[in-house]
């Protein structure tokens, strides 16, 4: 099981996604926790490293936890993605392994990882993500 924490940032009915250098699939921003980190600690660190902005930990709110086959992994390797919304300060800028930032709608599911499909469906059903 791959354990990941992800940030859900919505704007105008679209969700922020990222593409790593050398990849052709978009992923919700975030990453794996380091030993001893809480979900929010992981969120703050990963988003700062990947997107050059600062998450306000006091505003972090659990959106949901989703499990699916891990993209690019052998069958049976699952990912558990714990998703949070949170306010941020700074200017969204790709950093480190991130090559691109993009705002995606529910119609863009051909470009995302399997676990992200579940998150997109959840956001769409809640009326937060445009078709």
XYZ file of C-alpha atoms in Angstrom, residues 1-104:
104
model
C 0.000 0.000 0.000
C 1.350 3.402 -1.010
C 0.277 6.061 1.476
C -0.087 9.555 -0.034
C -1.477 12.864 1.182
C -2.913 15.163 -1.512
C -4.038 18.779 -1.702
C -7.339 19.612 -3.368
C -7.318 23.182 -4.649
C -10.424 24.198 -6.592
C -10.950 27.290 -8.736
C -13.816 28.038 -11.123
C -14.990 24.415 -11.080
C -11.556 22.987 -11.863
C -9.014 21.207 -9.688
C -5.279 21.870 -9.616
C -3.192 18.984 -10.941
C 0.498 18.507 -11.614
C 2.668 16.626 -14.070
C 6.128 15.441 -13.058
C 9.073 15.796 -15.385
C 9.226 12.923 -17.890
C 5.622 11.812 -17.186
C 2.477 12.086 -19.310
C -0.094 11.648 -16.528
C -1.403 14.334 -14.183
C -1.579 13.783 -10.430
C -3.128 15.722 -7.593
C -0.317 17.567 -5.783
C 1.095 16.000 -2.642
C 3.228 13.030 -1.739
C 4.290 10.361 0.683
C 4.680 11.052 4.368
C 8.060 10.894 6.062
C 8.429 8.941 9.332
C 6.650 10.684 12.186
C 4.793 13.188 10.006
C 1.093 13.834 10.417
C -1.144 14.230 7.365
C -1.019 18.017 7.685
C 2.772 18.047 8.195
C 3.112 16.019 4.984
C 0.737 18.315 3.137
C 2.592 21.481 4.178
C 6.022 20.038 3.287
C 5.057 18.451 -0.027
C 3.134 21.442 -1.354
C 5.949 23.804 -0.422
C 8.470 21.536 -2.190
C 6.344 20.963 -5.307
C 4.448 24.222 -5.804
C 6.444 26.915 -3.939
C 3.469 28.025 -1.800
C 2.785 27.810 1.920
C -0.241 25.867 3.151
C -1.939 27.336 6.223
C -2.154 24.227 8.445
C -4.991 25.749 10.520
C -7.247 25.706 7.435
C -6.586 22.086 6.411
C -9.849 20.141 6.149
C -10.141 16.437 5.321
C -12.050 15.975 2.046
C -11.884 12.191 1.838
C -9.649 9.137 1.605
C -9.579 7.141 -1.630
C -7.973 3.809 -2.620
C -7.247 2.405 -6.085
C -4.673 0.509 -8.115
C -1.449 2.552 -8.073
C -0.660 4.049 -11.469
C 2.434 2.532 -13.075
C 2.738 -0.191 -10.421
C 2.245 -3.962 -10.719
C -1.322 -5.261 -10.281
C -2.334 -5.411 -6.639
C -0.205 -2.449 -5.530
C -2.721 0.004 -4.114
C -2.511 3.670 -3.265
C -4.385 5.245 -0.380
C -4.715 8.967 -0.928
C -5.901 11.127 1.954
C -7.125 14.424 0.504
C -7.296 17.828 2.157
C -8.393 21.281 1.168
C -6.452 24.191 2.663
C -5.784 27.851 2.079
C -2.366 28.905 0.865
C -0.175 31.954 0.411
C 2.269 32.640 -2.383
C 2.267 32.137 -6.134
C 1.751 28.635 -7.531
C 5.006 27.771 -9.323
C 6.241 24.297 -10.356
C 9.350 23.254 -8.410
C 11.617 20.217 -8.020
C 10.143 17.286 -9.993
C 7.029 19.187 -11.122
C 7.127 20.206 -14.792
C 3.622 21.615 -15.177
C 0.573 22.875 -13.291
C -2.847 22.546 -14.908
C -6.479 23.110 -13.908
C -8.619 20.098 -14.887
